[in-house]
Structure formats: C-alpha cells, structure tokens
Coordinates of C-alpha atoms (C1' of nucleotides) in Angstrom, one line a residue:
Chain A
X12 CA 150.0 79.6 54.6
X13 CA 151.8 82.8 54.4
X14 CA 151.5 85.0 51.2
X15 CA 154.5 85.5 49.0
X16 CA 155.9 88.7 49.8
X17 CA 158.2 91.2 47.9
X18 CA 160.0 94.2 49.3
X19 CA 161.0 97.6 47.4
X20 CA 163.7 99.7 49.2
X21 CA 162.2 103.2 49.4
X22 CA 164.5 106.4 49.0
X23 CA 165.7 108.7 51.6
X24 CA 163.3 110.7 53.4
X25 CA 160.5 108.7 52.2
X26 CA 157.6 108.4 54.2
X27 CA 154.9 105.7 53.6
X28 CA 151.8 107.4 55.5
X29 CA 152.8 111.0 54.3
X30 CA 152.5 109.4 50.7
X31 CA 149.4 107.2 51.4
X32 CA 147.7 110.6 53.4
X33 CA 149.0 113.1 50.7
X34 CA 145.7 113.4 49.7
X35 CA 142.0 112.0 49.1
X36 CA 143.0 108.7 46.6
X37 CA 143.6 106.8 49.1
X38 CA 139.9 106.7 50.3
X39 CA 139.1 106.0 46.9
X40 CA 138.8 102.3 45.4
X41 CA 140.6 99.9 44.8
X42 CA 142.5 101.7 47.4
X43 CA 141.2 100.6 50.9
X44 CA 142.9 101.1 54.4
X45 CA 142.9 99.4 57.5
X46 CA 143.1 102.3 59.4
X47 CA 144.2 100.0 62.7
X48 CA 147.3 98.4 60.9
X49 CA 147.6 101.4 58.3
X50 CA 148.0 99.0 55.7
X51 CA 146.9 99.9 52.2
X52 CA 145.1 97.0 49.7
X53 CA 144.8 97.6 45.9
X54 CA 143.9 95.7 43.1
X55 CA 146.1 95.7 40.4
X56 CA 145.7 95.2 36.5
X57 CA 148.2 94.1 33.9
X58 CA 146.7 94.6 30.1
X59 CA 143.1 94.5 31.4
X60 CA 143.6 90.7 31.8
X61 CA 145.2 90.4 35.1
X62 CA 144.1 91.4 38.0
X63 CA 146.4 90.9 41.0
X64 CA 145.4 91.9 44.8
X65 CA 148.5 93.0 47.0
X66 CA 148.5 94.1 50.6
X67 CA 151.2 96.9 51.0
X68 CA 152.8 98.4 54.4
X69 CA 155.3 100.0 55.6
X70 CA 158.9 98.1 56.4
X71 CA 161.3 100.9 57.8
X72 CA 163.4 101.7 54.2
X73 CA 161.4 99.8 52.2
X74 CA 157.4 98.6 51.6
X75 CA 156.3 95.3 52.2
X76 CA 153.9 93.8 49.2
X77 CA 151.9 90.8 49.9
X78 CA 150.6 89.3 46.8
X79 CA 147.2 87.9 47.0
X80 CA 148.1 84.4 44.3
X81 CA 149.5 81.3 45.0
X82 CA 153.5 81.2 45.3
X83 CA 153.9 79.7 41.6
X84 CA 151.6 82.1 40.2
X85 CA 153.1 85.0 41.9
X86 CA 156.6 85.7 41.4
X87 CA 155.9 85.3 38.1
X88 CA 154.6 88.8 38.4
X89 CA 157.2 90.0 40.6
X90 CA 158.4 92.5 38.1
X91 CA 155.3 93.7 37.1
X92 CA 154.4 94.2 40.6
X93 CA 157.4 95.8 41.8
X94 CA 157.3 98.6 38.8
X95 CA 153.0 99.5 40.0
X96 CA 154.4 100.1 43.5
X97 CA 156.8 101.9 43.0
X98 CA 154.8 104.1 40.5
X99 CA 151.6 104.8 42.9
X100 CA 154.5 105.7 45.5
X101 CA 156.6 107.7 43.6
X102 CA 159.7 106.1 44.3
X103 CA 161.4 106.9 41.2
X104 CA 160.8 109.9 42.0
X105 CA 163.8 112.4 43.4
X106 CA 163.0 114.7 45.8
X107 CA 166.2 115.9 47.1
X108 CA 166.0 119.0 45.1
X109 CA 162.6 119.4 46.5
X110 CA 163.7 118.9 50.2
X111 CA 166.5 121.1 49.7
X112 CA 164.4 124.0 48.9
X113 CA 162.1 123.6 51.8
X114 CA 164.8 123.0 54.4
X115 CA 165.5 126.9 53.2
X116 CA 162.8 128.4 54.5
X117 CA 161.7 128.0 58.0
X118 CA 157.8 128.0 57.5
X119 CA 158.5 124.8 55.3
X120 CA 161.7 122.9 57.2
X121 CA 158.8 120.5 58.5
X122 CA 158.5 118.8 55.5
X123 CA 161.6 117.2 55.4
X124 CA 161.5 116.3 58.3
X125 CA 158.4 115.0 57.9
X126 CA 158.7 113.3 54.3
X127 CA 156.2 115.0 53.0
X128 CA 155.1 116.0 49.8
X129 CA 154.8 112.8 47.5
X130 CA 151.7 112.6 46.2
X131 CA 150.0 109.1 46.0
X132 CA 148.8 108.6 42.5
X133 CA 146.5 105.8 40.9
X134 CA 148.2 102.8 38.9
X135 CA 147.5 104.2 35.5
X136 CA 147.1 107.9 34.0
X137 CA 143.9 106.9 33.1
X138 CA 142.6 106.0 36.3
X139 CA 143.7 109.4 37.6
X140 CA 141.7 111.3 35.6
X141 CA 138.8 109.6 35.5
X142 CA 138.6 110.1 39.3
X143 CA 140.1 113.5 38.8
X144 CA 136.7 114.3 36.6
X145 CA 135.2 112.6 39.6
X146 CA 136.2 115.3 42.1
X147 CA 135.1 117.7 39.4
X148 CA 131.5 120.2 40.5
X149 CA 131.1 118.0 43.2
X150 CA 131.2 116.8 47.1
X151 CA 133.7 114.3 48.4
X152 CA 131.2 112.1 49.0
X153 CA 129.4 112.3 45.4
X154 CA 133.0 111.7 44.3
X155 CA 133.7 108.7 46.5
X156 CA 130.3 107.5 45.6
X157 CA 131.2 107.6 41.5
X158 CA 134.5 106.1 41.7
X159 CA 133.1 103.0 44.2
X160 CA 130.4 102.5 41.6
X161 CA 132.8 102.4 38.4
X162 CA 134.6 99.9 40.6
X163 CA 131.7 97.8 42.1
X164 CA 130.0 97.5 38.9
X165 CA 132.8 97.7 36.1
X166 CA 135.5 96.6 37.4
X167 CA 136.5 92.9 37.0
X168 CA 136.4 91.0 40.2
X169 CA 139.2 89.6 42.2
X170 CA 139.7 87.6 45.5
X171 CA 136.9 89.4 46.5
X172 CA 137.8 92.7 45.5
X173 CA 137.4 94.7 42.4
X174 CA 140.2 96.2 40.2
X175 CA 139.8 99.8 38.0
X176 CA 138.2 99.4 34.9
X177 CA 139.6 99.1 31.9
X178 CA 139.3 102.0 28.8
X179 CA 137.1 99.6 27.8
X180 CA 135.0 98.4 30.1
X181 CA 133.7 101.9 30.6
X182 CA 133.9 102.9 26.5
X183 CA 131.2 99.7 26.4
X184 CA 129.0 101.3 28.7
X185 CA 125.4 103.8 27.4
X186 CA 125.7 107.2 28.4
X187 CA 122.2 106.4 30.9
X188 CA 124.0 103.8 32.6
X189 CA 127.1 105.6 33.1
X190 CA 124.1 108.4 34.3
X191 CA 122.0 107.0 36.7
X192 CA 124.4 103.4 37.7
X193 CA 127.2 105.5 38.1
X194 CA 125.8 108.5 38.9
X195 CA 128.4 110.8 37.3
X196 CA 125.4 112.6 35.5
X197 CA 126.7 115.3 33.3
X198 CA 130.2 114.0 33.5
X199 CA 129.3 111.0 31.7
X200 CA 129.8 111.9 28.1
X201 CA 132.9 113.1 29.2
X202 CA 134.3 109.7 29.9
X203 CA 132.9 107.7 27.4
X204 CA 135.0 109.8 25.2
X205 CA 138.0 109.6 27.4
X206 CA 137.8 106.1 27.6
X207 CA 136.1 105.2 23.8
X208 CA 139.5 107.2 22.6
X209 CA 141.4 105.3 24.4
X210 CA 140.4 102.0 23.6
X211 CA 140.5 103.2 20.5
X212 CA 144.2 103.8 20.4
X213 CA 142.9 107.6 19.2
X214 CA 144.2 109.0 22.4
X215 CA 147.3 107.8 24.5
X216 CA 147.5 109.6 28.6
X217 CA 150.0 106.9 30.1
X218 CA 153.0 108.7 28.5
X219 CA 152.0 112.0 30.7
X220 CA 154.3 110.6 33.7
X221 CA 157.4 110.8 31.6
X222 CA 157.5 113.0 28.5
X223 CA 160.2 115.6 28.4
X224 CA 158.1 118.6 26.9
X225 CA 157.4 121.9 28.6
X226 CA 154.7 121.6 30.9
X227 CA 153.1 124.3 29.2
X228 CA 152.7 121.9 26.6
X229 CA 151.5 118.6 28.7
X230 CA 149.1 120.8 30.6
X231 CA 147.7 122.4 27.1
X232 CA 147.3 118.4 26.1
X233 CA 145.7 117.6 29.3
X234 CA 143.1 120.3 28.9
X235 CA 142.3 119.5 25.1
X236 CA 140.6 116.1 27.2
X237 CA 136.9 117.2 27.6
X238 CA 136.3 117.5 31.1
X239 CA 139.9 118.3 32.5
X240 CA 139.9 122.2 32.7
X241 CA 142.5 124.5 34.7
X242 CA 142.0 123.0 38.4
X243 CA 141.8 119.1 36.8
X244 CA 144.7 119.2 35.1
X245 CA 147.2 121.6 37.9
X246 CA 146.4 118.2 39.9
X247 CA 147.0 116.0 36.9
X248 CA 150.4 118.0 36.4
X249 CA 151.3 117.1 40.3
X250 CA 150.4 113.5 39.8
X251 CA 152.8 113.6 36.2
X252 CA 155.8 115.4 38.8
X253 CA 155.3 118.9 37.5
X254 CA 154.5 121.6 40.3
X255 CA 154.3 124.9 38.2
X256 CA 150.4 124.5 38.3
X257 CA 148.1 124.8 41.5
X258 CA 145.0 122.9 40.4
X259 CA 142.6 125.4 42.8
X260 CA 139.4 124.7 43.9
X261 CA 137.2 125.6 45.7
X262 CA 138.6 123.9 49.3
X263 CA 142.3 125.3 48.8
X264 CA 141.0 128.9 47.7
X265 CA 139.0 129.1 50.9
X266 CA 142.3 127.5 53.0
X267 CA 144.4 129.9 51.3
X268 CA 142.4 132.6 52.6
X269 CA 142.7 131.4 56.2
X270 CA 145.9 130.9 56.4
X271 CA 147.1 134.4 54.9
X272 CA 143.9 136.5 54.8
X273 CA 142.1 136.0 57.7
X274 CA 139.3 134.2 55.5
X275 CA 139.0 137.2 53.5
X276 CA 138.6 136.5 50.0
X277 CA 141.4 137.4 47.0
X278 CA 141.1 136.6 43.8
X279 CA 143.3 133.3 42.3
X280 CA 146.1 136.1 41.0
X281 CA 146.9 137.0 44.4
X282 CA 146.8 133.2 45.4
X283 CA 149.4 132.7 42.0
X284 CA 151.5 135.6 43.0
X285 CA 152.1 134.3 47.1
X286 CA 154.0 131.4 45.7
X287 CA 155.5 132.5 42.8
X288 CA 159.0 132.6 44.9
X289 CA 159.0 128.9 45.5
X290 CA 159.6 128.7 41.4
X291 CA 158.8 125.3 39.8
X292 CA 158.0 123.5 42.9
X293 CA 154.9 126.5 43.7
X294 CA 151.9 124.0 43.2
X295 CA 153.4 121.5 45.8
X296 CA 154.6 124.3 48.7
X297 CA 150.4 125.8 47.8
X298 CA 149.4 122.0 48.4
X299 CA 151.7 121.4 51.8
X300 CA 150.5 124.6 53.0
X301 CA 147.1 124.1 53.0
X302 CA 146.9 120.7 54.0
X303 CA 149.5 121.2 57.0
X304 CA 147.6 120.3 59.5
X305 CA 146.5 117.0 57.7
X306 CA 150.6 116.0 59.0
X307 CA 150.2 116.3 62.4
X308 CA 147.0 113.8 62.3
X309 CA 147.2 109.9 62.5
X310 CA 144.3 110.1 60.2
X311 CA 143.8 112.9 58.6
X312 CA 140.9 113.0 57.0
X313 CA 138.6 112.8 59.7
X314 CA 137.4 116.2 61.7
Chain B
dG14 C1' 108.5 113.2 53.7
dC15 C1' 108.6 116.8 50.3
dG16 C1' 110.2 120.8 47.9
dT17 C1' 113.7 124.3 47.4
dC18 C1' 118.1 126.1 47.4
dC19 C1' 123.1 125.9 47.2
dA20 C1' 127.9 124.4 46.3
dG21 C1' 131.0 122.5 43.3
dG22 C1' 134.5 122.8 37.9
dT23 C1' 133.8 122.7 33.0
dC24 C1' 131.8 123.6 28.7
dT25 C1' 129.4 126.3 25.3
dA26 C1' 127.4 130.3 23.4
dC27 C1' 127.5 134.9 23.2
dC28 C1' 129.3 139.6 23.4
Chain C
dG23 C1' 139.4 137.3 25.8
dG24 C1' 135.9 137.6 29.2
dT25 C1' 131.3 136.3 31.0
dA26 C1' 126.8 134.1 31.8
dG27 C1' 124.2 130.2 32.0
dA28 C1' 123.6 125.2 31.9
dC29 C1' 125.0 120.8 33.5
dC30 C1' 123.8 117.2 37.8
dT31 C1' 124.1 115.5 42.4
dG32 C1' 123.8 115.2 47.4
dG33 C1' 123.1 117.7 51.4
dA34 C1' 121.1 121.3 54.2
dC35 C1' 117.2 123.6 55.3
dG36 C1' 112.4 125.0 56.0
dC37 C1' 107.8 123.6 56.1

DNA sequence: GCGTCCAGGTCTACC
DNA sequence: GGTAGACCTGGACGC
C-alpha cells in the first residue's frame, strides 16, 4: 500500500541536495541517507509525544514527504509536518538578497547557479546545539559516535527508527551515563544543564530562529549556554539565518589558509578582515568558500 | 596488544 | 582583557 504523501513547493533557486550536503547534519541521526536514491529519512517529534517517520526527496519545485502512519492517522498531522520540513530546509527562508550579492562577484556567481548556501538545520534549536556541543574538541567520528548514541539509547523508538530526545529524556539522565553510554565525557555536565533548564522552562532556545534583536545580542545569549563559546554559536547564528559570525574551527582555519595563503598560517583577524566586504552575509560567503569543492561532488563527504 | 602522544573548543583560574 | 592549563576521546604511532 502506498504511503500518504504530502508535497511543499520549494522557492526559487532552491536546491534539495545543496541544502541536504550543506554540511555534516545530514550524516548525523535521525537524519539518514540512501545515498543511491538521495533520499533523506528523519524522525520527527511533536511535544515529545509523537514521533512521526517521513521519507523526504526531491520533486523538481517542490519536496516529496512520505509519512511513515497509516492514511487516517496521517494527514491528521499534515500541518505539523509540512511546518518541520519546511523548517529543516529553510524554505521560509529568502535568499534573493543573498543570491543577488553573489551573482556580483565572479568568484561567487556559482552559487546561484548552483543553489547553494542553505544550511540544513535539525528540527528543533535544541537539537542543534546539543549536536553543535557534539562537534565541540572533537573528531567527526567521536561526534557522529555521541549524537547516534543519544539517539539509539534516548530517543523514543519509532517504525524502527529512533527520534531526538527530548529536554527531558536527557535532563533524566546521571552525569556517568551521559559519560561513559554516551561518551560525551567532559561535555556532559554541559547538557544536562542545557537540557535540565529546559525542561525546566528556566531556559527557552526555540525562539533563536525568529527573534528580531541584534545578533550581537542572540549570539551574547547563545554564549551565556555553558558549552557554546565563539565557534558554537557563529554556527548556531547560521543555523538562526544570521551570517555576521564565522563559527571557525579548526577545519575552516586550516581551508582558509589554503585557499588564500598557500597553507600558511594567519591569525583569525586576518581570516575576519578577508570577508568583511561581503557585509552581513560574511559567515555564509567564509562557509561556501571553503566547502567549494564539496559542490561539485555527488557525495561530498567522502575523500 | 599496549602505552604514549596529539588534535579538537570551551571553561576556569590566574595574572 | 589576555593566557595557561584542564577537560575527554579516538586515532595514529612506536614498540
């Protein structure tokens, strides 16, 4: 029997595996991609009691969401469903502004073309930084290995699959398990009081997608979070569609240097100062230009 | 197989 | 305000 099936018109210029390649979430779960068919399962939550599996791909001008529930069940949630999508792809999102700049300058008229430069983000703030702390001091693979295990063992099971847990799933967690289950090791005090706060209603994130203030502001409120410091929350900023930050680490610092120093090393104020012409949009021209050659790849995360 | 060293952001204590 | 050291893990490397 077929799945029900929902479609959401994307915008112009929109391009499903630029967003889905845009960088390392997608490898992370309850992402998972068929890399053969390119299409893109997730697990999503609704108030920590649902949890709703949907098959997304690409449908030429719009994406293609097969829901993983019975028909009666599932266009109940239609709405729901519809709103997560279109948040993790950023299709709310204008980037004509964006485009416009980069058709400018002939190093960048690629993008366009190319419809780069959204950024896949999770379902919730919350899940974002948790696996932005995740990528924190660390390997790929010691990230990849944190966030499967919050998933695998926190996260409530469905069709098979597992969503993201909850605030308070992981606030009900002991600092050992978190520790050695996990294996976040020194990061884990850090999110049980991320996620204690939040289930607490002491702390609220989900609002960093669309309040108004200066970024200034939002990235000084990002960084009052123990464990998000300057790189965590530059990347948080991109994820919230603010690009004055660049969230360096260690990987772009040593691209940077390749690219424009023949792998001589500079220090981050020289890094800050190259793209300070490119304005507000600086942190997302710094993150197309060192992940260039990710474009030109049908998967690019692979050497 | 075992031990040692290193890379990777953030926090805290100290100057 | 700037800096040094600690935090913890997986992986690379040497033996």
């Amino acid at each position: 029997m077929n799945k029900p099936a929902l479609h959401i018109a994307t915008p112009p210029e929109f391009s499903y595996l630029r967003t889905i390649y845009s960088h390392g979430w997608v490898l992370l779960p309850p992402f998972s991609l068929d890399k053969e068919t390119q299409k893109l399962t997730t697990v999503l939550s609704f108030g920590g009691e649902k949890q709703i599996p949907v098959t997304i791909s690409d449908a030429k001008k719009s994406l293609l969401v097969k829901i993983h529930l019975s028909s009666d069940k599932a266009h109940r949630h239609y709405e729901n469903v519809k709103a997560a999508v279109a948040s993790i792809f950023r299709l709310d999102e204008s980037m004509q502004e964006f485009y416009r700049e980069a058709s400018r300058l002939p190093e960048f008229r690629w993008v366009k073309k190319m419809g780069a430069g959204r950024l896949l983000r999770s379902q919730t703030v919350f899940e974002d930084i948790v696996k932005m702390i995740c990528t924190t001091n660390c390997s790929w693979a010691l990230t990849q290995i944190m966030v499967d295990n919050l998933v695998k063992k926190l996260g409530k099971p469905a069709g098979g699959v597992h969503a993201f847990p909850s605030p308070g799933a992981i606030a009900a967690c002991s600092e050992k398990f978190l520790r050695s289950e996990i294996r976040c090791g020194y990061r884990a005090p850090y999110l049980l009081e991320l996620a204690g706060n939040i289930a607490a209603g002491k702390l609220t994130v989900e609002h960093w997608r669309t309040v108004s203030s200066p970024t200034e502001d939002l990235f000084e409120e990002m960084r009052s979070v123990k464990g998000i410091g300057p790189y965590a929350a530059g990347n948080l900023l991109k994820l919230a569609g603010r690009y004055e930050h660049h969230g360096l680490d260690s990987w772009c610092r040593q691209k940077f240097y390749e690219i424009y120093k023949k792998g001589r090393k500079v220090g981050d104020a020289v890094i800050e100062k190259h793209y300070q012409p490119f304005g507000k949009w600086r942190g997302l021209f710094f993150w197309l230009d060192v992940t260039k050659e990710w474009h030109s790849k049908k998967f690019p995360f692979e050497e």
